[in-house]
PDB file of C-alpha atoms in Angstrom:
ATOM      1  CA  MET A 400       0.071  -0.261   0.233  1.00  0.00           C
ATOM      2  CA  SER A 401       1.283   3.435  -0.942  1.00  0.00           C
ATOM      3  CA  ASP A 402       1.588   6.563   1.336  1.00  0.00           C
ATOM      4  CA  GLY A 403      -1.717   7.883  -0.198  1.00  0.00           C
ATOM      5  CA  PHE A 404      -3.778   5.033   1.520  1.00  0.00           C
ATOM      6  CA  GLY A 405      -4.119   7.286   4.641  1.00  0.00           C
ATOM      7  CA  TYR A 406      -5.708   9.755   2.619  1.00  0.00           C
ATOM      8  CA  VAL A 407      -8.124   7.293   1.208  1.00  0.00           C
ATOM      9  CA  VAL A 408      -9.031   5.992   4.491  1.00  0.00           C
ATOM     10  CA  ALA A 409      -9.873   9.484   5.819  1.00  0.00           C
ATOM     11  CA  ALA A 410     -11.853  10.409   2.618  1.00  0.00           C
ATOM     12  CA  TYR A 411     -13.927   7.066   3.042  1.00  0.00           C
ATOM     13  CA  LEU A 412     -14.549   7.631   6.657  1.00  0.00           C
ATOM     14  CA  ILE A 413     -15.344  11.282   6.325  1.00  0.00           C
ATOM     15  CA  THR A 414     -17.963  10.388   3.568  1.00  0.00           C
ATOM     16  CA  LEU A 415     -19.566   7.732   5.974  1.00  0.00           C
ATOM     17  CA  ALA A 416     -19.598   9.943   8.865  1.00  0.00           C
ATOM     18  CA  ALA A 417     -21.328  12.714   6.856  1.00  0.00           C
ATOM     19  CA  VAL A 418     -23.995  10.679   5.221  1.00  0.00           C
ATOM     20  CA  SER A 419     -24.561   8.735   8.641  1.00  0.00           C
ATOM     21  CA  TRP A 420     -24.989  12.101  10.397  1.00  0.00           C
ATOM     22  CA  TYR A 421     -27.439  13.440   8.007  1.00  0.00           C
ATOM     23  CA  GLY A 422     -29.456  10.162   8.009  1.00  0.00           C
ATOM     24  CA  VAL A 423     -29.608  10.033  11.814  1.00  0.00           C
ATOM     25  CA  THR A 424     -30.588  13.856  11.969  1.00  0.00           C
ATOM     26  CA  LEU A 425     -33.421  13.183   9.291  1.00  0.00           C
ATOM     27  CA  VAL A 426     -34.722  10.199  11.164  1.00  0.00           C
ATOM     28  CA  ARG A 427     -34.877  12.508  14.242  1.00  0.00           C
ATOM     29  CA  ARG A 428     -36.540  15.339  12.557  1.00  0.00           C
ATOM     30  CA  ILE A 429     -39.228  12.952  11.021  1.00  0.00           C
ATOM     31  CA  ARG A 430     -39.897  11.383  14.487  1.00  0.00           C
ATOM     32  CA  VAL A 431     -40.350  14.871  16.163  1.00  0.00           C
ATOM     33  CA  ALA A 432     -42.704  16.157  13.196  1.00  0.00           C
ATOM     34  CA  ARG A 433     -44.762  13.079  13.718  1.00  0.00           C
ATOM     35  CA  GLN A 434     -44.995  13.539  17.449  1.00  0.00           C
ATOM     36  CA  GLN A 435     -46.230  17.212  16.824  1.00  0.00           C
ATOM     37  CA  LEU A 436     -48.732  16.035  14.311  1.00  0.00           C
ATOM     38  CA  ASP A 437     -49.962  13.215  16.665  1.00  0.00           C
ATOM     39  CA  HIS A 438     -50.332  16.044  19.394  1.00  0.00           C
ATOM     40  CA  PHE A 439     -52.350  18.159  16.950  1.00  0.00           C
ATOM     41  CA  GLU A 440     -54.680  15.345  16.181  1.00  0.00           C
ATOM     42  CA  LYS A 441     -55.066  13.984  19.847  1.00  0.00           C
ATOM     43  CA  ARG A 442     -56.013  17.675  20.779  1.00  0.00           C
ATOM     44  CA  ALA A 443     -58.226  17.978  18.182  1.00  0.00           C
ATOM     45  CA  ILE A 444     -60.058  14.895  18.967  1.00  0.00           C
ATOM     46  CA  ASP A 445     -59.942  15.688  22.770  1.00  0.00           C
ATOM     47  CA  SER A 446     -61.646  19.285  21.840  1.00  0.00           C
ATOM     48  CA  ALA A 447     -64.190  17.515  19.505  1.00  0.00           C
ATOM     49  CA  GLU A 448     -65.148  15.157  22.579  1.00  0.00           C
ATOM     50  CA  ARG A 449     -65.471  18.143  25.053  1.00  0.00           C
ATOM     51  CA  ASP A 450     -67.740  19.922  22.361  1.00  0.00           C
ATOM     52  CA  ASN A 451     -69.950  16.729  22.119  1.00  0.00           C
ATOM     53  CA  THR A 452     -70.115  16.388  26.044  1.00  0.00           C
ATOM     54  CA  GLU A 453     -70.930  20.192  26.445  1.00  0.00           C
ATOM     55  CA  ARG A 454     -73.673  19.859  23.626  1.00  0.00           C
ATOM     56  CA  HIS A 455     -75.207  16.830  25.037  1.00  0.00           C
ATOM     57  CA  ASP A 456     -75.137  18.384  28.823  1.00  0.00           C
ATOM     58  CA  SER A 457     -76.685  21.449  27.536  1.00  0.00           C
ATOM     59  CA  LEU A 458     -79.445  19.599  25.478  1.00  0.00           C
ATOM     60  CA  PHE A 459     -80.419  17.411  28.309  1.00  0.00           C
ATOM     61  CA  SER A 460     -80.404  20.253  30.845  1.00  0.00           C
ATOM     62  CA  GLY A 461     -82.567  22.119  28.437  1.00  0.00           C
ATOM     63  CA  ALA A 462     -85.019  19.131  28.227  1.00  0.00           C
ATOM     64  CA  ASP A 463     -85.156  18.922  32.016  1.00  0.00           C
ATOM     65  CA  HIS A 464     -86.115  22.700  32.241  1.00  0.00           C
ATOM     66  CA  GLU A 465     -89.083  22.196  29.657  1.00  0.00           C
TER      67      GLU A 465
ATOM     68  CA  MET B  30     -46.569  -7.936   2.409  1.00  0.00           C
ATOM     69  CA  LEU B  31     -47.417  -4.970  -0.030  1.00  0.00           C
ATOM     70  CA  SER B  32     -46.544  -2.370   2.587  1.00  0.00           C
ATOM     71  CA  ARG B  33     -42.900  -3.920   2.929  1.00  0.00           C
ATOM     72  CA  LEU B  34     -42.361  -3.264  -0.620  1.00  0.00           C
ATOM     73  CA  ASP B  35     -42.911   0.559  -0.528  1.00  0.00           C
ATOM     74  CA  PRO B  36     -40.322   2.164  -2.756  1.00  0.00           C
ATOM     75  CA  GLN B  37     -38.497   4.058   0.240  1.00  0.00           C
ATOM     76  CA  ARG B  38     -37.999   0.759   2.008  1.00  0.00           C
ATOM     77  CA  LEU B  39     -36.983  -0.886  -1.387  1.00  0.00           C
ATOM     78  CA  LEU B  40     -34.446   2.039  -2.107  1.00  0.00           C
ATOM     79  CA  GLY B  41     -33.069   1.453   1.483  1.00  0.00           C
ATOM     80  CA  TRP B  42     -32.310  -2.269   1.196  1.00  0.00           C
ATOM     81  CA  LEU B  43     -30.855  -1.437  -2.307  1.00  0.00           C
ATOM     82  CA  THR B  44     -28.477   1.073  -0.743  1.00  0.00           C
ATOM     83  CA  VAL B  45     -27.462  -1.424   2.031  1.00  0.00           C
ATOM     84  CA  MET B  46     -26.490  -3.980  -0.617  1.00  0.00           C
ATOM     85  CA  LEU B  47     -24.680  -1.525  -2.818  1.00  0.00           C
ATOM     86  CA  VAL B  48     -22.472   0.215  -0.158  1.00  0.00           C
ATOM     87  CA  PRO B  49     -20.433  -2.792   0.438  1.00  0.00           C
ATOM     88  CA  ALA B  50     -20.023  -3.535  -3.578  1.00  0.00           C
ATOM     89  CA  ALA B  51     -18.944   0.028  -3.696  1.00  0.00           C
ATOM     90  CA  LEU B  52     -16.463  -0.345  -0.834  1.00  0.00           C
ATOM     91  CA  TYR B  53     -15.090  -3.600  -2.466  1.00  0.00           C
ATOM     92  CA  THR B  54     -14.799  -2.501  -5.937  1.00  0.00           C
ATOM     93  CA  GLY B  55     -13.252   1.063  -5.040  1.00  0.00           C
ATOM     94  CA  LEU B  56     -10.748  -0.359  -2.203  1.00  0.00           C
ATOM     95  CA  VAL B  57     -10.139  -3.834  -3.431  1.00  0.00           C
ATOM     96  CA  LEU B  58     -10.998  -4.687  -6.803  1.00  0.00           C
ATOM     97  CA  ALA B  59      -9.629  -1.826  -8.602  1.00  0.00           C
ATOM     98  CA  PRO B  60      -5.724  -1.461  -8.717  1.00  0.00           C
ATOM     99  CA  ALA B  61      -4.059   1.473  -7.499  1.00  0.00           C
ATOM    100  CA  ASP B  62      -3.193   3.999 -10.031  1.00  0.00           C
ATOM    101  CA  GLN B  63       0.172   3.642 -11.732  1.00  0.00           C
ATOM    102  CA  LEU B  64       1.126   7.393 -11.375  1.00  0.00           C
ATOM    103  CA  MET B  65      -0.976   8.458  -8.280  1.00  0.00           C
ATOM    104  CA  GLY B  66      -1.018   5.411  -6.264  1.00  0.00           C
ATOM    105  CA  ASP B  67      -3.790   4.601  -4.078  1.00  0.00           C
ATOM    106  CA  VAL B  68      -5.200   8.040  -3.442  1.00  0.00           C
ATOM    107  CA  GLN B  69      -6.659   7.864  -7.055  1.00  0.00           C
ATOM    108  CA  ARG B  70      -9.347   5.592  -5.036  1.00  0.00           C
ATOM    109  CA  ILE B  71     -10.793   8.956  -3.796  1.00  0.00           C
ATOM    110  CA  MET B  72     -12.220   9.550  -7.280  1.00  0.00           C
ATOM    111  CA  TYR B  73     -14.642   6.495  -6.547  1.00  0.00           C
ATOM    112  CA  ILE B  74     -16.360   8.999  -4.146  1.00  0.00           C
ATOM    113  CA  HIS B  75     -15.499  12.471  -5.642  1.00  0.00           C
ATOM    114  CA  VAL B  76     -16.995  11.683  -9.069  1.00  0.00           C
ATOM    115  CA  PRO B  77     -20.444  10.139  -7.733  1.00  0.00           C
ATOM    116  CA  THR B  78     -20.880  12.742  -5.151  1.00  0.00           C
ATOM    117  CA  ALA B  79     -20.195  15.478  -7.509  1.00  0.00           C
ATOM    118  CA  TRP B  80     -22.740  13.780 -10.011  1.00  0.00           C
ATOM    119  CA  VAL B  81     -25.587  13.347  -7.312  1.00  0.00           C
ATOM    120  CA  GLY B  82     -24.959  17.154  -6.019  1.00  0.00           C
ATOM    121  CA  MET B  83     -25.613  18.316  -9.700  1.00  0.00           C
ATOM    122  CA  LEU B  84     -28.526  16.055 -10.134  1.00  0.00           C
ATOM    123  CA  ALA B  85     -29.983  17.377  -6.789  1.00  0.00           C
ATOM    124  CA  PHE B  86     -29.538  21.003  -7.985  1.00  0.00           C
ATOM    125  CA  PHE B  87     -31.336  20.117 -11.150  1.00  0.00           C
ATOM    126  CA  LEU B  88     -34.111  18.851  -9.377  1.00  0.00           C
ATOM    127  CA  VAL B  89     -34.268  21.906  -7.241  1.00  0.00           C
ATOM    128  CA  PHE B  90     -34.362  23.878 -10.710  1.00  0.00           C
ATOM    129  CA  VAL B  91     -37.235  21.848 -12.210  1.00  0.00           C
ATOM    130  CA  SER B  92     -39.256  21.758  -8.833  1.00  0.00           C
ATOM    131  CA  SER B  93     -38.736  25.534  -8.478  1.00  0.00           C
ATOM    132  CA  ILE B  94     -40.253  26.123 -12.029  1.00  0.00           C
ATOM    133  CA  ALA B  95     -42.982  23.827 -11.427  1.00  0.00           C
ATOM    134  CA  TYR B  96     -43.868  25.451  -8.129  1.00  0.00           C
ATOM    135  CA  LEU B  97     -43.904  28.850  -9.755  1.00  0.00           C
ATOM    136  CA  VAL B  98     -46.038  27.643 -12.436  1.00  0.00           C
ATOM    137  CA  THR B  99     -48.601  25.427 -10.217  1.00  0.00           C
ATOM    138  CA  LYS B 100     -48.280  26.926  -7.092  1.00  0.00           C
ATOM    139  CA  ASN B 101     -48.502  23.492  -5.650  1.00  0.00           C
ATOM    140  CA  GLU B 102     -46.651  22.953  -2.332  1.00  0.00           C
ATOM    141  CA  VAL B 103     -45.519  19.666  -2.998  1.00  0.00           C
ATOM    142  CA  TRP B 104     -43.080  21.265  -5.551  1.00  0.00           C
ATOM    143  CA  ASP B 105     -41.853  23.388  -2.951  1.00  0.00           C
ATOM    144  CA  GLY B 106     -41.163  20.361  -0.801  1.00  0.00           C
ATOM    145  CA  TRP B 107     -39.417  18.685  -3.439  1.00  0.00           C
ATOM    146  CA  ALA B 108     -37.134  21.633  -4.103  1.00  0.00           C
ATOM    147  CA  VAL B 109     -36.207  22.060  -0.548  1.00  0.00           C
ATOM    148  CA  SER B 110     -35.530  18.307  -0.019  1.00  0.00           C
ATOM    149  CA  ALA B 111     -33.246  18.212  -3.215  1.00  0.00           C
ATOM    150  CA  ALA B 112     -31.472  21.377  -2.048  1.00  0.00           C
ATOM    151  CA  GLU B 113     -30.412  20.130   1.267  1.00  0.00           C
ATOM    152  CA  LEU B 114     -29.034  16.792  -0.222  1.00  0.00           C
ATOM    153  CA  GLY B 115     -27.468  18.929  -2.903  1.00  0.00           C
ATOM    154  CA  VAL B 116     -25.605  20.702  -0.413  1.00  0.00           C
ATOM    155  CA  LEU B 117     -24.597  17.473   1.610  1.00  0.00           C
ATOM    156  CA  PHE B 118     -23.203  15.586  -1.526  1.00  0.00           C
ATOM    157  CA  MET B 119     -21.658  18.762  -3.086  1.00  0.00           C
ATOM    158  CA  THR B 120     -19.628  19.467   0.251  1.00  0.00           C
ATOM    159  CA  ILE B 121     -18.562  15.863   0.369  1.00  0.00           C
ATOM    160  CA  ALA B 122     -17.403  16.014  -3.221  1.00  0.00           C
ATOM    161  CA  LEU B 123     -15.439  19.454  -2.509  1.00  0.00           C
ATOM    162  CA  VAL B 124     -14.004  17.991   0.635  1.00  0.00           C
ATOM    163  CA  MET B 125     -12.837  14.633  -1.254  1.00  0.00           C
ATOM    164  CA  GLY B 126     -11.402  16.826  -4.206  1.00  0.00           C
ATOM    165  CA  SER B 127      -9.445  18.834  -1.296  1.00  0.00           C
ATOM    166  CA  ILE B 128      -7.890  15.719   0.344  1.00  0.00           C
ATOM    167  CA  TRP B 129      -7.061  14.530  -3.163  1.00  0.00           C
ATOM    168  CA  GLY B 130      -5.648  17.886  -4.199  1.00  0.00           C
ATOM    169  CA  ARG B 131      -3.424  17.928  -1.103  1.00  0.00           C
ATOM    170  CA  SER B 132      -1.908  14.540  -1.880  1.00  0.00           C
ATOM    171  CA  THR B 133      -1.548  15.034  -5.791  1.00  0.00           C
ATOM    172  CA  TRP B 134      -1.257  19.005  -6.044  1.00  0.00           C
ATOM    173  CA  GLY B 135       0.451  19.480  -2.616  1.00  0.00           C
ATOM    174  CA  VAL B 136      -2.256  21.921  -1.604  1.00  0.00           C
ATOM    175  CA  TRP B 137      -5.570  21.708   0.140  1.00  0.00           C
ATOM    176  CA  TRP B 138      -7.152  24.266  -2.021  1.00  0.00           C
ATOM    177  CA  THR B 139      -6.384  26.516  -5.006  1.00  0.00           C
ATOM    178  CA  TRP B 140      -8.421  29.162  -6.723  1.00  0.00           C
ATOM    179  CA  ASP B 141      -8.731  26.974  -9.941  1.00  0.00           C
ATOM    180  CA  PRO B 142     -12.021  27.853 -11.967  1.00  0.00           C
ATOM    181  CA  ARG B 143     -13.652  24.502 -11.290  1.00  0.00           C
ATOM    182  CA  LEU B 144     -12.903  24.771  -7.681  1.00  0.00           C
ATOM    183  CA  THR B 145     -13.976  28.441  -7.508  1.00  0.00           C
ATOM    184  CA  ALA B 146     -17.289  27.737  -9.440  1.00  0.00           C
ATOM    185  CA  THR B 147     -17.920  24.911  -7.274  1.00  0.00           C
ATOM    186  CA  ALA B 148     -17.602  26.803  -3.987  1.00  0.00           C
ATOM    187  CA  VAL B 149     -19.818  29.550  -5.379  1.00  0.00           C
ATOM    188  CA  LEU B 150     -22.401  26.785  -6.380  1.00  0.00           C
ATOM    189  CA  LEU B 151     -22.604  25.827  -2.521  1.00  0.00           C
ATOM    190  CA  MET B 152     -22.690  29.355  -1.208  1.00  0.00           C
ATOM    191  CA  ILE B 153     -25.663  29.932  -3.524  1.00  0.00           C
ATOM    192  CA  TYR B 154     -27.389  26.821  -2.024  1.00  0.00           C
ATOM    193  CA  PHE B 155     -26.315  27.507   1.686  1.00  0.00           C
ATOM    194  CA  GLY B 156     -27.908  30.960   0.848  1.00  0.00           C
ATOM    195  CA  TYR B 157     -31.180  29.270  -0.253  1.00  0.00           C
ATOM    196  CA  LEU B 158     -31.500  27.135   2.863  1.00  0.00           C
ATOM    197  CA  ALA B 159     -30.620  30.345   4.814  1.00  0.00           C
ATOM    198  CA  VAL B 160     -33.623  32.003   3.138  1.00  0.00           C
ATOM    199  CA  ARG B 161     -35.860  29.092   4.055  1.00  0.00           C
ATOM    200  CA  ALA B 162     -34.708  29.231   7.657  1.00  0.00           C
ATOM    201  CA  PHE B 163     -35.318  32.802   8.168  1.00  0.00           C
ATOM    202  CA  THR B 164     -38.649  33.504   6.264  1.00  0.00           C
ATOM    203  CA  ASP B 165     -41.763  32.909   8.199  1.00  0.00           C
ATOM    204  CA  ASP B 166     -44.264  33.449   5.539  1.00  0.00           C
ATOM    205  CA  PRO B 167     -44.757  30.158   3.689  1.00  0.00           C
ATOM    206  CA  GLY B 168     -45.851  31.793   0.570  1.00  0.00           C
ATOM    207  CA  HIS B 169     -43.163  34.251   0.491  1.00  0.00           C
ATOM    208  CA  ARG B 170     -40.624  31.594   1.348  1.00  0.00           C
ATOM    209  CA  ALA B 171     -41.690  29.342  -1.297  1.00  0.00           C
ATOM    210  CA  ARG B 172     -41.483  32.207  -4.083  1.00  0.00           C
ATOM    211  CA  TRP B 173     -38.320  33.501  -2.941  1.00  0.00           C
ATOM    212  CA  CYS B 174     -36.606  30.010  -2.847  1.00  0.00           C
ATOM    213  CA  ALA B 175     -37.877  29.020  -6.244  1.00  0.00           C
ATOM    214  CA  THR B 176     -36.322  32.239  -7.761  1.00  0.00           C
ATOM    215  CA  ILE B 177     -33.100  31.440  -6.044  1.00  0.00           C
ATOM    216  CA  GLY B 178     -33.373  27.648  -7.280  1.00  0.00           C
ATOM    217  CA  ILE B 179     -33.776  28.732 -10.755  1.00  0.00           C
ATOM    218  CA  ILE B 180     -31.317  31.653 -10.901  1.00  0.00           C
ATOM    219  CA  GLY B 181     -28.598  29.447  -8.928  1.00  0.00           C
ATOM    220  CA  PHE B 182     -28.869  26.662 -11.262  1.00  0.00           C
ATOM    221  CA  LEU B 183     -27.094  28.740 -13.821  1.00  0.00           C
ATOM    222  CA  ASP B 184     -23.966  27.975 -12.257  1.00  0.00           C
ATOM    223  CA  VAL B 185     -24.091  24.291 -12.681  1.00  0.00           C
ATOM    224  CA  PRO B 186     -23.297  24.368 -16.374  1.00  0.00           C
ATOM    225  CA  LEU B 187     -20.542  26.832 -15.493  1.00  0.00           C
ATOM    226  CA  VAL B 188     -18.962  24.252 -12.999  1.00  0.00           C
ATOM    227  CA  TYR B 189     -19.441  21.617 -15.690  1.00  0.00           C
ATOM    228  CA  MET B 190     -17.812  23.674 -18.497  1.00  0.00           C
ATOM    229  CA  SER B 191     -15.162  25.418 -16.309  1.00  0.00           C
ATOM    230  CA  VAL B 192     -12.535  22.711 -17.322  1.00  0.00           C
ATOM    231  CA  LEU B 193     -13.136  23.129 -21.001  1.00  0.00           C
ATOM    232  CA  TRP B 194     -13.606  26.756 -21.181  1.00  0.00           C
ATOM    233  CA  TRP B 195     -10.362  27.665 -18.965  1.00  0.00           C
ATOM    234  CA  ARG B 196      -7.035  26.426 -18.526  1.00  0.00           C
ATOM    235  CA  THR B 197      -7.418  24.768 -15.119  1.00  0.00           C
ATOM    236  CA  LEU B 198      -5.554  22.518 -12.716  1.00  0.00           C
ATOM    237  CA  HIS B 199      -8.520  20.446 -12.438  1.00  0.00           C
ATOM    238  CA  GLN B 200      -8.513  17.563 -15.265  1.00  0.00           C
ATOM    239  CA  ARG B 201     -10.965  17.379 -18.054  1.00  0.00           C
ATOM    240  CA  PRO B 202     -13.845  14.954 -17.759  1.00  0.00           C
ATOM    241  CA  SER B 203     -12.221  11.308 -18.402  1.00  0.00           C
ATOM    242  CA  SER B 204     -13.700   9.360 -21.409  1.00  0.00           C
ATOM    243  CA  PRO B 205     -14.371   5.794 -20.814  1.00  0.00           C
ATOM    244  CA  GLU B 206     -11.740   4.813 -23.695  1.00  0.00           C
ATOM    245  CA  THR B 207      -9.118   6.404 -21.418  1.00  0.00           C
ATOM    246  CA  VAL B 208     -10.092   4.461 -18.191  1.00  0.00           C
ATOM    247  CA  ALA B 209      -9.220   0.990 -17.530  1.00  0.00           C
ATOM    248  CA  PRO B 210     -12.529  -1.291 -17.391  1.00  0.00           C
ATOM    249  CA  ILE B 211     -12.012  -2.311 -13.968  1.00  0.00           C
ATOM    250  CA  MET B 212     -11.650   1.220 -12.658  1.00  0.00           C
ATOM    251  CA  LEU B 213     -14.563   2.077 -14.825  1.00  0.00           C
ATOM    252  CA  ALA B 214     -16.505  -0.708 -13.047  1.00  0.00           C
ATOM    253  CA  ALA B 215     -15.554   0.826  -9.804  1.00  0.00           C
ATOM    254  CA  LEU B 216     -16.749   4.152 -10.887  1.00  0.00           C
ATOM    255  CA  TRP B 217     -19.975   3.086 -12.164  1.00  0.00           C
ATOM    256  CA  THR B 218     -20.738   1.091  -8.969  1.00  0.00           C
ATOM    257  CA  GLY B 219     -20.007   4.281  -6.956  1.00  0.00           C
ATOM    258  CA  VAL B 220     -22.201   6.336  -9.234  1.00  0.00           C
ATOM    259  CA  ILE B 221     -25.083   3.770  -8.988  1.00  0.00           C
ATOM    260  CA  THR B 222     -24.717   3.236  -5.157  1.00  0.00           C
ATOM    261  CA  PHE B 223     -24.915   7.184  -4.507  1.00  0.00           C
ATOM    262  CA  THR B 224     -27.686   7.705  -6.984  1.00  0.00           C
ATOM    263  CA  VAL B 225     -29.720   5.023  -4.992  1.00  0.00           C
ATOM    264  CA  LEU B 226     -28.787   6.480  -1.724  1.00  0.00           C
ATOM    265  CA  PHE B 227     -29.832  10.078  -2.758  1.00  0.00           C
ATOM    266  CA  ALA B 228     -33.079   8.572  -4.120  1.00  0.00           C
ATOM    267  CA  TYR B 229     -33.657   6.884  -0.674  1.00  0.00           C
ATOM    268  CA  LEU B 230     -32.650  10.075   1.445  1.00  0.00           C
ATOM    269  CA  PHE B 231     -34.818  12.217  -1.045  1.00  0.00           C
ATOM    270  CA  THR B 232     -38.012  10.097  -0.438  1.00  0.00           C
ATOM    271  CA  ALA B 233     -37.595  10.319   3.257  1.00  0.00           C
ATOM    272  CA  ARG B 234     -36.680  14.298   3.171  1.00  0.00           C
ATOM    273  CA  SER B 235     -39.679  14.927   0.976  1.00  0.00           C
ATOM    274  CA  ARG B 236     -41.810  12.961   3.502  1.00  0.00           C
ATOM    275  CA  LEU B 237     -40.455  15.272   6.287  1.00  0.00           C
ATOM    276  CA  ALA B 238     -41.363  18.348   4.079  1.00  0.00           C
ATOM    277  CA  SER B 239     -44.850  17.360   3.637  1.00  0.00           C
ATOM    278  CA  MET B 240     -45.292  16.717   7.559  1.00  0.00           C
ATOM    279  CA  GLU B 241     -43.675  20.219   8.207  1.00  0.00           C
ATOM    280  CA  ALA B 242     -46.209  21.818   5.594  1.00  0.00           C
ATOM    281  CA  ALA B 243     -49.032  19.986   7.374  1.00  0.00           C
ATOM    282  CA  LEU B 244     -47.760  21.271  10.871  1.00  0.00           C
ATOM    283  CA  GLU B 245     -47.318  24.713   9.585  1.00  0.00           C
ATOM    284  CA  LEU B 246     -50.938  24.778   8.446  1.00  0.00           C
ATOM    285  CA  LYS B 247     -52.181  23.325  11.749  1.00  0.00           C
ATOM    286  CA  GLU B 248     -50.205  26.134  13.547  1.00  0.00           C
ATOM    287  CA  LEU B 249     -51.594  28.826  11.491  1.00  0.00           C
ATOM    288  CA  TYR B 250     -55.088  27.444  11.840  1.00  0.00           C
ATOM    289  CA  ASP B 251     -54.510  27.319  15.660  1.00  0.00           C
ATOM    290  CA  GLU B 252     -53.686  31.046  15.722  1.00  0.00           C
TER     291      GLU B 252
END
């Protein structure tokens, strides 16, 4: 092996590190975005359920008064 | 079973299979160059990453035009995904060239037309990503970035032609006739591997782009 092999090893390792870093960061960003979307969805469901309960309560309380 | 065969997963497995092949052909199968020695093996990364970088910037260019014509946000998502990957791969290509240059030319960097045009290209797309990061309004952001994506691409042909138009230290493109078949096989394996890797990362990144767009809409609706 010639003297240049050290440069070759460094070059291949740098490439591997750069692509791996990007890949790991991308996976983390996707996971965070998915969690945030789930959070919004859960909040929307909770809010819809609360609205339904309130509507249900007011409907029945109205019926009692009559 | 069908869900296991989705394109992204398929590309991921293809990449996993191709990487060892590229390492084997580049580091073991191809012989050391007669004049440059082992350091020439850096070309099996330098050339494929430069090719993928240019492919990515071409994709930014096409997606930017498509966005300005249709105003469909999917194109904007494609453009930012390709720009981010273009910056990643072109930076790797530049660093690989620099390491090779240190061993062959004796310097890490020289203001050669090819190198300078590539550095300018990288600056343009770093600027593109900065504009995206610092602009809050989605409509303005997409429009401004599409404009940068189209104008910035003008530098790509300049990078490619620089070695033909000016007397440069950087070598001219090699033709298959001047490269030994075994070295050409290593080069093609590298090109195919990095292209598949790019396609895999692009599908993942554009999925993130669509999730971010959905989140931004929900946040706007919440306000």
